[in-house]
Structures are given as C-alpha cells and as structure tokens.
Amino acid sequence: MAPLVLRRARALHRSHWPTLLLLAVLLGLTGYGALQATITGGADLPGFLDGLTAGLRWTWAVLAALSALAAAALVALELPWLTGATEVTDRGIVLRGGGQAATIGWIDVDELRAVPSAGGHLYRVRTGVPMPRRPRLGLQGRREAWLGWHPGGDAPVAAVARAHLGVKYRGPRV
C-alpha cells in the first residue's frame, strides 16, 4: 500500500499558534524599534541631552536589528517542519523533514484523532511513549503532536489505523 501523505502547511494555524504569536511579537518589535530609531532625537539640545538621545537612538536600532534576526532564525527553524511530510503507512507514522526521518510505530500510538478543517481533516497523534525528538521534525509535545492535513473524508486514514494493536481512532464529531 502506498503511504498516505499529510500536508503540514495546512496544519499551521492549529499546531503552531504559539510560534506565529512569537513571530508577530518579534516583527512588531522590529517595526517599533526601527520607527523609534528614526524619530528619536532632536535639534538644538544641550550636550548631555543630545548624547542621551543619540544613545537612545542606537538602543532602538539594536533592538530592531536583534528582533529581526530572531524572527529570521525562528522562520529558519520552522520552515523544514512546514515543508516536510508526514506519511501514514502500514508500519506506522513516518515524519520527514530536512533530509531526516523518524518513525512512530503503530504499537506506540495510543490515539489518532481527526478534526474537520477546510475541506479535509487535520490529524493529531497521542503516544504512550515519548516521541522521537530530532531536529527539523517540529514535534510540539513529548506525547502529542499535530501531524498534518489530508483532503476529503477521514476514511483513508481510518482504514490504516491499527485497531487490533490498541490504537484508538477518533473520527470527526458529528
């Protein structure tokens, strides 16, 4: 049987909201710091105040630069997860990203849940053992993670889930 591929980019809004919130804060600090660096300062100030505003201008510029650097690093860390793939196979769930792969065997999966979303379903896995933690796989928790999105109904993924191994498959609530 060919593996079922789940798209991770479609799961972005559910699985990475803390990361997106942090990215928004960093980009906001970048913009605010750049704005303050350009408007801070004044003309015809005494020597002490002129030096103080110059130092303040540099502080805002450094804050803007560091925030932009942190936002770029965050995007670089998350991009491999978003461009990777999750494959649901007969052997288990294979997580691929950035040239690396890790497999969660069906024997370790406690629950696989389908959540309706945008003409398809998002899938979340819960395991009884800690999940493999490799760089670029972007797993959110030690025992739970969003796997990705599959178009259409949940029947193809439900057919692969191994009930005889104790895997609880939770379909969408009607």
Short mmCIF file of N, CA and C in Angstrom, two decimals:
data_model
loop_
_atom_site.label_atom_id
_atom_site.label_comp_id
_atom_site.label_asym_id
_atom_site.label_seq_id
_atom_site.Cartn_x
_atom_site.Cartn_y
_atom_site.Cartn_z
N MET A 1 0.83 -1.18 0.00
CA MET A 1 0.00 0.00 0.00
C MET A 1 0.88 1.25 0.00
N ALA A 2 0.56 2.21 -0.83
CA ALA A 2 1.29 3.47 -0.88
C ALA A 2 0.98 4.29 0.37
N PRO A 3 1.97 5.01 0.89
CA PRO A 3 1.70 5.80 2.11
C PRO A 3 0.77 6.96 1.84
N LEU A 4 -0.05 7.28 2.82
CA LEU A 4 -0.90 8.46 2.76
C LEU A 4 -0.08 9.65 3.24
N VAL A 5 -0.03 10.70 2.45
CA VAL A 5 0.79 11.86 2.79
C VAL A 5 -0.10 12.97 3.35
N LEU A 6 0.27 13.47 4.51
CA LEU A 6 -0.44 14.57 5.14
C LEU A 6 0.37 15.85 4.95
N ARG A 7 -0.30 16.93 4.58
CA ARG A 7 0.37 18.21 4.36
C ARG A 7 0.48 18.97 5.67
N ARG A 8 1.69 19.33 6.01
CA ARG A 8 1.89 20.04 7.27
C ARG A 8 1.53 21.51 7.18
N ALA A 9 1.74 22.13 6.03
CA ALA A 9 1.48 23.56 5.92
C ALA A 9 0.01 23.88 6.22
N ARG A 10 -0.88 22.97 5.91
CA ARG A 10 -2.30 23.22 6.18
C ARG A 10 -2.62 23.12 7.67
N ALA A 11 -1.73 22.53 8.44
CA ALA A 11 -1.94 22.40 9.89
C ALA A 11 -1.32 23.55 10.66
N LEU A 12 -0.79 24.54 9.96
CA LEU A 12 -0.05 25.62 10.58
C LEU A 12 -0.88 26.39 11.60
N HIS A 13 -2.12 26.73 11.26
CA HIS A 13 -2.92 27.58 12.14
C HIS A 13 -3.27 26.90 13.46
N ARG A 14 -3.35 25.59 13.48
CA ARG A 14 -3.68 24.89 14.72
C ARG A 14 -2.45 24.50 15.51
N SER A 15 -1.43 24.04 14.82
CA SER A 15 -0.30 23.44 15.51
C SER A 15 0.77 24.45 15.92
N HIS A 16 0.86 25.59 15.25
CA HIS A 16 1.96 26.49 15.51
C HIS A 16 1.50 27.87 15.96
N TRP A 17 0.35 28.00 16.60
CA TRP A 17 -0.11 29.32 17.00
C TRP A 17 0.84 29.99 18.00
N PRO A 18 1.49 29.27 18.94
CA PRO A 18 2.45 29.98 19.79
C PRO A 18 3.64 30.53 18.99
N THR A 19 4.08 29.76 18.00
CA THR A 19 5.19 30.21 17.17
C THR A 19 4.78 31.41 16.33
N LEU A 20 3.58 31.38 15.78
CA LEU A 20 3.10 32.52 15.00
C LEU A 20 2.93 33.76 15.87
N LEU A 21 2.48 33.57 17.10
CA LEU A 21 2.34 34.69 18.03
C LEU A 21 3.71 35.29 18.36
N LEU A 22 4.70 34.44 18.61
CA LEU A 22 6.05 34.92 18.87
C LEU A 22 6.63 35.64 17.66
N LEU A 23 6.37 35.11 16.47
CA LEU A 23 6.84 35.76 15.25
C LEU A 23 6.20 37.15 15.10
N ALA A 24 4.91 37.25 15.39
CA ALA A 24 4.23 38.55 15.30
C ALA A 24 4.82 39.55 16.30
N VAL A 25 5.13 39.10 17.51
CA VAL A 25 5.73 39.98 18.51
C VAL A 25 7.11 40.45 18.05
N LEU A 26 7.91 39.52 17.53
CA LEU A 26 9.25 39.89 17.06
C LEU A 26 9.19 40.87 15.89
N LEU A 27 8.28 40.64 14.97
CA LEU A 27 8.14 41.57 13.85
C LEU A 27 7.61 42.92 14.31
N GLY A 28 6.72 42.91 15.29
CA GLY A 28 6.23 44.17 15.86
C GLY A 28 7.35 44.95 16.55
N LEU A 29 8.20 44.24 17.30
CA LEU A 29 9.35 44.90 17.94
C LEU A 29 10.32 45.45 16.89
N THR A 30 10.48 44.72 15.80
CA THR A 30 11.36 45.19 14.73
C THR A 30 10.83 46.50 14.16
N GLY A 31 9.56 46.53 13.84
CA GLY A 31 8.96 47.75 13.28
C GLY A 31 8.97 48.90 14.26
N TYR A 32 8.61 48.62 15.51
CA TYR A 32 8.56 49.68 16.51
C TYR A 32 9.96 50.22 16.80
N GLY A 33 10.94 49.31 16.90
CA GLY A 33 12.31 49.75 17.15
C GLY A 33 12.85 50.59 16.00
N ALA A 34 12.55 50.18 14.78
CA ALA A 34 13.00 50.96 13.62
C ALA A 34 12.33 52.32 13.59
N LEU A 35 11.05 52.37 13.90
CA LEU A 35 10.34 53.65 13.93
C LEU A 35 10.92 54.57 15.01
N GLN A 36 11.14 54.04 16.20
CA GLN A 36 11.68 54.85 17.29
C GLN A 36 13.11 55.31 16.99
N ALA A 37 13.88 54.46 16.31
CA ALA A 37 15.25 54.84 15.98
C ALA A 37 15.28 56.00 14.99
N THR A 38 14.28 56.07 14.13
CA THR A 38 14.27 57.17 13.15
C THR A 38 13.71 58.46 13.73
N ILE A 39 12.77 58.38 14.68
CA ILE A 39 12.16 59.62 15.19
C ILE A 39 12.80 60.11 16.48
N THR A 40 13.63 59.26 17.13
CA THR A 40 14.27 59.70 18.38
C THR A 40 15.38 60.69 18.05
N GLY A 41 15.44 61.70 18.84
CA GLY A 41 16.48 62.72 18.64
C GLY A 41 15.83 64.07 18.45
N GLY A 42 16.59 65.07 18.67
CA GLY A 42 16.03 66.40 18.50
C GLY A 42 17.13 67.37 18.11
N ALA A 43 16.73 68.49 17.66
CA ALA A 43 17.70 69.51 17.25
C ALA A 43 17.88 70.50 18.39
N ASP A 44 19.06 71.09 18.46
CA ASP A 44 19.37 72.15 19.41
C ASP A 44 19.18 71.73 20.87
N LEU A 45 19.62 70.51 21.19
CA LEU A 45 19.57 70.08 22.59
C LEU A 45 20.93 70.34 23.22
N PRO A 46 20.95 70.57 24.52
CA PRO A 46 22.25 70.72 25.20
C PRO A 46 23.08 69.45 25.06
N GLY A 47 24.37 69.53 25.29
CA GLY A 47 25.30 68.42 25.07
C GLY A 47 24.88 67.11 25.72
N PHE A 48 24.48 67.17 27.00
CA PHE A 48 24.11 65.95 27.72
C PHE A 48 22.88 65.29 27.11
N LEU A 49 21.84 66.06 26.84
CA LEU A 49 20.62 65.50 26.25
C LEU A 49 20.84 65.02 24.82
N ASP A 50 21.69 65.70 24.09
CA ASP A 50 22.00 65.26 22.73
C ASP A 50 22.70 63.89 22.75
N GLY A 51 23.63 63.71 23.67
CA GLY A 51 24.30 62.42 23.81
C GLY A 51 23.34 61.33 24.26
N LEU A 52 22.42 61.70 25.16
CA LEU A 52 21.42 60.74 25.65
C LEU A 52 20.49 60.28 24.52
N THR A 53 20.02 61.20 23.70
CA THR A 53 19.13 60.80 22.60
C THR A 53 19.87 60.01 21.54
N ALA A 54 21.15 60.30 21.33
CA ALA A 54 21.94 59.51 20.37
C ALA A 54 22.08 58.07 20.88
N GLY A 55 22.33 57.93 22.18
CA GLY A 55 22.42 56.59 22.76
C GLY A 55 21.09 55.86 22.70
N LEU A 56 20.01 56.59 22.92
CA LEU A 56 18.67 56.01 22.84
C LEU A 56 18.36 55.57 21.41
N ARG A 57 18.77 56.38 20.45
CA ARG A 57 18.56 56.03 19.04
C ARG A 57 19.29 54.73 18.70
N TRP A 58 20.51 54.57 19.19
CA TRP A 58 21.27 53.34 18.94
C TRP A 58 20.62 52.15 19.65
N THR A 59 20.10 52.37 20.83
CA THR A 59 19.42 51.29 21.56
C THR A 59 18.21 50.78 20.78
N TRP A 60 17.41 51.70 20.25
CA TRP A 60 16.25 51.30 19.44
C TRP A 60 16.69 50.58 18.18
N ALA A 61 17.76 51.04 17.55
CA ALA A 61 18.25 50.40 16.33
C ALA A 61 18.75 48.98 16.62
N VAL A 62 19.44 48.79 17.75
CA VAL A 62 19.92 47.46 18.13
C VAL A 62 18.74 46.54 18.44
N LEU A 63 17.72 47.06 19.14
CA LEU A 63 16.52 46.27 19.42
C LEU A 63 15.85 45.82 18.12
N ALA A 64 15.73 46.73 17.17
CA ALA A 64 15.11 46.39 15.89
C ALA A 64 15.94 45.33 15.16
N ALA A 65 17.25 45.47 15.15
CA ALA A 65 18.11 44.51 14.45
C ALA A 65 18.05 43.13 15.12
N LEU A 66 18.11 43.09 16.45
CA LEU A 66 18.05 41.80 17.15
C LEU A 66 16.69 41.12 16.98
N SER A 67 15.63 41.90 16.99
CA SER A 67 14.29 41.33 16.78
C SER A 67 14.16 40.76 15.37
N ALA A 68 14.68 41.47 14.38
CA ALA A 68 14.64 40.97 13.00
C ALA A 68 15.46 39.70 12.87
N LEU A 69 16.61 39.65 13.52
CA LEU A 69 17.46 38.46 13.49
C LEU A 69 16.77 37.27 14.16
N ALA A 70 16.12 37.51 15.29
CA ALA A 70 15.39 36.44 15.99
C ALA A 70 14.21 35.94 15.16
N ALA A 71 13.50 36.84 14.48
CA ALA A 71 12.38 36.43 13.63
C ALA A 71 12.88 35.59 12.46
N ALA A 72 14.00 35.98 11.86
CA ALA A 72 14.56 35.20 10.75
C ALA A 72 15.01 33.81 11.22
N ALA A 73 15.60 33.73 12.41
CA ALA A 73 16.01 32.44 12.96
C ALA A 73 14.81 31.55 13.25
N LEU A 74 13.73 32.14 13.76
CA LEU A 74 12.51 31.38 14.03
C LEU A 74 11.91 30.82 12.75
N VAL A 75 11.88 31.63 11.71
CA VAL A 75 11.38 31.14 10.41
C VAL A 75 12.28 30.03 9.87
N ALA A 76 13.59 30.19 10.00
CA ALA A 76 14.52 29.17 9.51
C ALA A 76 14.36 27.85 10.27
N LEU A 77 14.02 27.92 11.55
CA LEU A 77 13.81 26.70 12.33
C LEU A 77 12.49 26.01 12.00
N GLU A 78 11.46 26.77 11.71
CA GLU A 78 10.15 26.19 11.47
C GLU A 78 9.91 25.78 10.02
N LEU A 79 10.64 26.37 9.09
CA LEU A 79 10.41 26.08 7.68
C LEU A 79 10.61 24.61 7.31
N PRO A 80 11.63 23.91 7.83
CA PRO A 80 11.74 22.48 7.50
C PRO A 80 10.53 21.66 7.94
N TRP A 81 9.92 22.02 9.10
CA TRP A 81 8.74 21.28 9.53
C TRP A 81 7.60 21.49 8.53
N LEU A 82 7.42 22.74 8.11
CA LEU A 82 6.31 23.06 7.21
C LEU A 82 6.50 22.46 5.83
N THR A 83 7.74 22.33 5.37
CA THR A 83 7.99 21.78 4.04
C THR A 83 8.18 20.27 4.08
N GLY A 84 8.23 19.68 5.26
CA GLY A 84 8.36 18.23 5.37
C GLY A 84 7.03 17.55 5.13
N ALA A 85 7.02 16.25 5.28
CA ALA A 85 5.80 15.48 5.05
C ALA A 85 5.61 14.46 6.16
N THR A 86 4.37 14.15 6.44
CA THR A 86 4.03 13.06 7.34
C THR A 86 3.39 11.98 6.48
N GLU A 87 3.90 10.77 6.60
CA GLU A 87 3.35 9.65 5.84
C GLU A 87 2.74 8.65 6.81
N VAL A 88 1.51 8.27 6.54
CA VAL A 88 0.84 7.25 7.35
C VAL A 88 0.93 5.96 6.56
N THR A 89 1.67 4.99 7.09
CA THR A 89 1.95 3.73 6.39
C THR A 89 1.45 2.55 7.21
N ASP A 90 1.63 1.36 6.66
CA ASP A 90 1.26 0.13 7.37
C ASP A 90 2.14 -0.08 8.61
N ARG A 91 3.39 0.37 8.56
CA ARG A 91 4.32 0.17 9.67
C ARG A 91 4.15 1.19 10.79
N GLY A 92 3.65 2.38 10.44
CA GLY A 92 3.49 3.42 11.44
C GLY A 92 3.41 4.79 10.79
N ILE A 93 3.75 5.80 11.56
CA ILE A 93 3.69 7.18 11.09
C ILE A 93 5.12 7.66 10.90
N VAL A 94 5.45 8.05 9.68
CA VAL A 94 6.81 8.47 9.34
C VAL A 94 6.82 9.99 9.21
N LEU A 95 7.67 10.62 10.00
CA LEU A 95 7.83 12.08 9.98
C LEU A 95 9.09 12.40 9.20
N ARG A 96 8.95 13.19 8.14
CA ARG A 96 10.10 13.57 7.31
C ARG A 96 10.25 15.08 7.33
N GLY A 97 11.49 15.51 7.33
CA GLY A 97 11.77 16.94 7.29
C GLY A 97 13.25 17.21 7.21
N GLY A 98 13.66 18.04 6.28
CA GLY A 98 15.05 18.44 6.16
C GLY A 98 16.01 17.30 5.95
N GLY A 99 15.62 16.27 5.20
CA GLY A 99 16.50 15.13 4.94
C GLY A 99 16.56 14.12 6.06
N GLN A 100 15.78 14.31 7.11
CA GLN A 100 15.74 13.36 8.22
C GLN A 100 14.37 12.73 8.32
N ALA A 101 14.31 11.57 8.94
CA ALA A 101 13.03 10.89 9.13
C ALA A 101 13.03 10.18 10.47
N ALA A 102 11.85 10.07 11.05
CA ALA A 102 11.65 9.32 12.28
C ALA A 102 10.32 8.60 12.16
N THR A 103 10.25 7.39 12.68
CA THR A 103 9.03 6.60 12.60
C THR A 103 8.45 6.36 13.98
N ILE A 104 7.15 6.58 14.08
CA ILE A 104 6.41 6.23 15.29
C ILE A 104 5.64 4.96 14.93
N GLY A 105 6.02 3.85 15.50
CA GLY A 105 5.36 2.58 15.20
C GLY A 105 3.94 2.56 15.73
N TRP A 106 3.08 1.80 15.06
CA TRP A 106 1.68 1.71 15.49
C TRP A 106 1.56 1.18 16.91
N ILE A 107 2.52 0.37 17.34
CA ILE A 107 2.45 -0.20 18.68
C ILE A 107 2.59 0.90 19.75
N ASP A 108 3.22 2.03 19.39
CA ASP A 108 3.42 3.14 20.33
C ASP A 108 2.29 4.16 20.29
N VAL A 109 1.41 4.08 19.29
CA VAL A 109 0.34 5.07 19.13
C VAL A 109 -0.85 4.67 20.00
N ASP A 110 -1.28 5.59 20.86
CA ASP A 110 -2.47 5.36 21.69
C ASP A 110 -3.73 5.84 20.98
N GLU A 111 -3.64 7.02 20.37
CA GLU A 111 -4.84 7.61 19.78
C GLU A 111 -4.46 8.42 18.55
N LEU A 112 -5.29 8.30 17.53
CA LEU A 112 -5.17 9.12 16.32
C LEU A 112 -6.51 9.79 16.14
N ARG A 113 -6.50 11.12 16.10
CA ARG A 113 -7.75 11.89 16.08
C ARG A 113 -7.86 12.71 14.81
N ALA A 114 -9.04 12.72 14.20
CA ALA A 114 -9.32 13.52 13.01
C ALA A 114 -10.19 14.71 13.40
N VAL A 115 -9.80 15.89 12.92
CA VAL A 115 -10.56 17.12 13.19
C VAL A 115 -10.90 17.75 11.85
N PRO A 116 -12.20 17.95 11.53
CA PRO A 116 -12.55 18.56 10.24
C PRO A 116 -11.96 19.96 10.11
N SER A 117 -11.42 20.25 8.94
CA SER A 117 -10.81 21.55 8.70
C SER A 117 -10.66 21.80 7.21
N ALA A 118 -11.30 22.84 6.70
CA ALA A 118 -11.09 23.35 5.33
C ALA A 118 -11.20 22.28 4.25
N GLY A 119 -12.29 21.55 4.22
CA GLY A 119 -12.50 20.56 3.17
C GLY A 119 -11.68 19.30 3.34
N GLY A 120 -11.12 19.09 4.50
CA GLY A 120 -10.33 17.90 4.78
C GLY A 120 -10.30 17.66 6.27
N HIS A 121 -9.26 17.00 6.74
CA HIS A 121 -9.14 16.71 8.16
C HIS A 121 -7.71 16.92 8.62
N LEU A 122 -7.57 17.52 9.80
CA LEU A 122 -6.29 17.60 10.49
C LEU A 122 -6.17 16.36 11.37
N TYR A 123 -4.95 15.86 11.53
CA TYR A 123 -4.74 14.67 12.33
C TYR A 123 -3.78 14.96 13.48
N ARG A 124 -4.18 14.47 14.65
CA ARG A 124 -3.38 14.64 15.86
C ARG A 124 -3.09 13.26 16.43
N VAL A 125 -1.86 13.04 16.84
CA VAL A 125 -1.48 11.74 17.39
C VAL A 125 -1.12 11.90 18.86
N ARG A 126 -1.47 10.87 19.65
CA ARG A 126 -1.06 10.80 21.05
C ARG A 126 -0.41 9.44 21.25
N THR A 127 0.78 9.43 21.85
CA THR A 127 1.53 8.19 22.02
C THR A 127 1.67 7.85 23.50
N GLY A 128 1.99 6.59 23.76
CA GLY A 128 2.23 6.14 25.12
C GLY A 128 3.68 6.30 25.53
N VAL A 129 4.56 6.51 24.58
CA VAL A 129 5.98 6.72 24.85
C VAL A 129 6.38 8.08 24.29
N PRO A 130 7.47 8.66 24.79
CA PRO A 130 7.91 9.94 24.21
C PRO A 130 8.21 9.79 22.72
N MET A 131 7.80 10.78 21.95
CA MET A 131 8.03 10.75 20.51
C MET A 131 9.48 11.05 20.19
N PRO A 132 9.94 10.59 19.03
CA PRO A 132 11.33 10.88 18.65
C PRO A 132 11.53 12.38 18.52
N ARG A 133 12.61 12.86 19.08
CA ARG A 133 12.92 14.30 19.02
C ARG A 133 14.18 14.46 18.20
N ARG A 134 14.00 14.77 16.96
CA ARG A 134 15.13 15.06 16.10
C ARG A 134 14.98 16.48 15.59
N PRO A 135 16.08 17.12 15.28
CA PRO A 135 15.95 18.46 14.73
C PRO A 135 15.18 18.43 13.41
N ARG A 136 14.47 19.47 13.14
CA ARG A 136 13.74 19.67 11.89
C ARG A 136 12.45 18.87 11.78
N LEU A 137 12.05 18.18 12.83
CA LEU A 137 10.78 17.46 12.76
C LEU A 137 9.66 18.25 13.42
N GLY A 138 9.97 19.22 14.23
CA GLY A 138 8.99 20.16 14.73
C GLY A 138 7.86 19.59 15.55
N LEU A 139 8.10 18.56 16.32
CA LEU A 139 7.04 18.00 17.13
C LEU A 139 6.73 18.94 18.29
N GLN A 140 5.44 19.13 18.58
CA GLN A 140 5.04 20.13 19.56
C GLN A 140 5.13 19.63 20.99
N GLY A 141 4.84 18.38 21.24
CA GLY A 141 4.83 17.88 22.61
C GLY A 141 5.63 16.61 22.73
N ARG A 142 5.76 16.13 23.95
CA ARG A 142 6.51 14.89 24.14
C ARG A 142 5.67 13.67 23.76
N ARG A 143 4.36 13.76 23.94
CA ARG A 143 3.49 12.62 23.65
C ARG A 143 2.35 12.95 22.69
N GLU A 144 2.20 14.22 22.31
CA GLU A 144 1.13 14.61 21.38
C GLU A 144 1.68 15.55 20.33
N ALA A 145 1.14 15.45 19.12
CA ALA A 145 1.57 16.36 18.04
C ALA A 145 0.52 16.38 16.94
N TRP A 146 0.44 17.52 16.26
CA TRP A 146 -0.36 17.61 15.04
C TRP A 146 0.47 17.03 13.91
N LEU A 147 -0.12 16.16 13.12
CA LEU A 147 0.62 15.50 12.04
C LEU A 147 0.48 16.22 10.71
N GLY A 148 -0.70 16.74 10.40
CA GLY A 148 -0.89 17.40 9.12
C GLY A 148 -2.33 17.31 8.68
N TRP A 149 -2.56 17.65 7.41
CA TRP A 149 -3.89 17.77 6.85
C TRP A 149 -4.02 16.84 5.64
N HIS A 150 -5.18 16.20 5.51
CA HIS A 150 -5.46 15.33 4.37
C HIS A 150 -6.79 15.77 3.77
N PRO A 151 -6.86 15.87 2.43
CA PRO A 151 -8.10 16.34 1.80
C PRO A 151 -9.22 15.29 1.89
N GLY A 152 -10.43 15.77 1.86
CA GLY A 152 -11.59 14.89 1.79
C GLY A 152 -11.93 14.25 3.13
N GLY A 153 -12.55 13.07 3.04
CA GLY A 153 -13.00 12.37 4.24
C GLY A 153 -11.87 11.74 5.01
N ASP A 154 -12.21 11.17 6.17
CA ASP A 154 -11.18 10.57 7.01
C ASP A 154 -11.06 9.07 6.79
N ALA A 155 -11.83 8.51 5.85
CA ALA A 155 -11.83 7.06 5.63
C ALA A 155 -10.46 6.49 5.27
N PRO A 156 -9.64 7.13 4.40
CA PRO A 156 -8.33 6.53 4.07
C PRO A 156 -7.42 6.39 5.29
N VAL A 157 -7.38 7.39 6.15
CA VAL A 157 -6.53 7.32 7.34
C VAL A 157 -7.12 6.34 8.35
N ALA A 158 -8.44 6.35 8.50
CA ALA A 158 -9.09 5.43 9.43
C ALA A 158 -8.84 3.98 9.03
N ALA A 159 -8.73 3.72 7.72
CA ALA A 159 -8.51 2.35 7.25
C ALA A 159 -7.11 1.86 7.59
N VAL A 160 -6.15 2.77 7.72
CA VAL A 160 -4.77 2.37 8.00
C VAL A 160 -4.53 2.21 9.50
N ALA A 161 -5.28 2.95 10.35
CA ALA A 161 -5.09 2.88 11.81
C ALA A 161 -5.30 1.44 12.28
N ARG A 162 -4.45 0.99 13.16
CA ARG A 162 -4.44 -0.41 13.59
C ARG A 162 -5.20 -0.62 14.90
N ALA A 163 -6.50 -0.85 14.79
CA ALA A 163 -7.32 -1.06 15.99
C ALA A 163 -6.89 -2.31 16.75
N HIS A 164 -6.45 -3.35 16.04
CA HIS A 164 -6.07 -4.59 16.71
C HIS A 164 -4.80 -4.44 17.55
N LEU A 165 -4.06 -3.33 17.36
CA LEU A 165 -2.88 -3.06 18.19
C LEU A 165 -3.22 -2.12 19.35
N GLY A 166 -4.49 -1.77 19.50
CA GLY A 166 -4.91 -0.90 20.59
C GLY A 166 -4.96 0.57 20.23
N VAL A 167 -4.83 0.89 18.95
CA VAL A 167 -4.89 2.29 18.53
C VAL A 167 -6.34 2.73 18.54
N LYS A 168 -6.65 3.79 19.29
CA LYS A 168 -8.00 4.35 19.28
C LYS A 168 -8.06 5.38 18.17
N TYR A 169 -8.93 5.18 17.22
CA TYR A 169 -9.10 6.16 16.16
C TYR A 169 -10.35 6.96 16.49
N ARG A 170 -10.21 8.27 16.60
CA ARG A 170 -11.35 9.13 16.89
C ARG A 170 -11.65 9.94 15.64
N GLY A 171 -12.78 9.61 15.01
CA GLY A 171 -13.20 10.33 13.83
C GLY A 171 -13.80 11.67 14.18
N PRO A 172 -14.16 12.44 13.19
CA PRO A 172 -14.75 13.76 13.47
C PRO A 172 -16.08 13.62 14.20
N ARG A 173 -16.33 14.54 15.12
CA ARG A 173 -17.60 14.52 15.85
C ARG A 173 -18.68 15.07 14.95
N VAL A 174 -19.79 14.38 14.95
CA VAL A 174 -20.89 14.78 14.07
C VAL A 174 -21.94 15.52 14.85
#
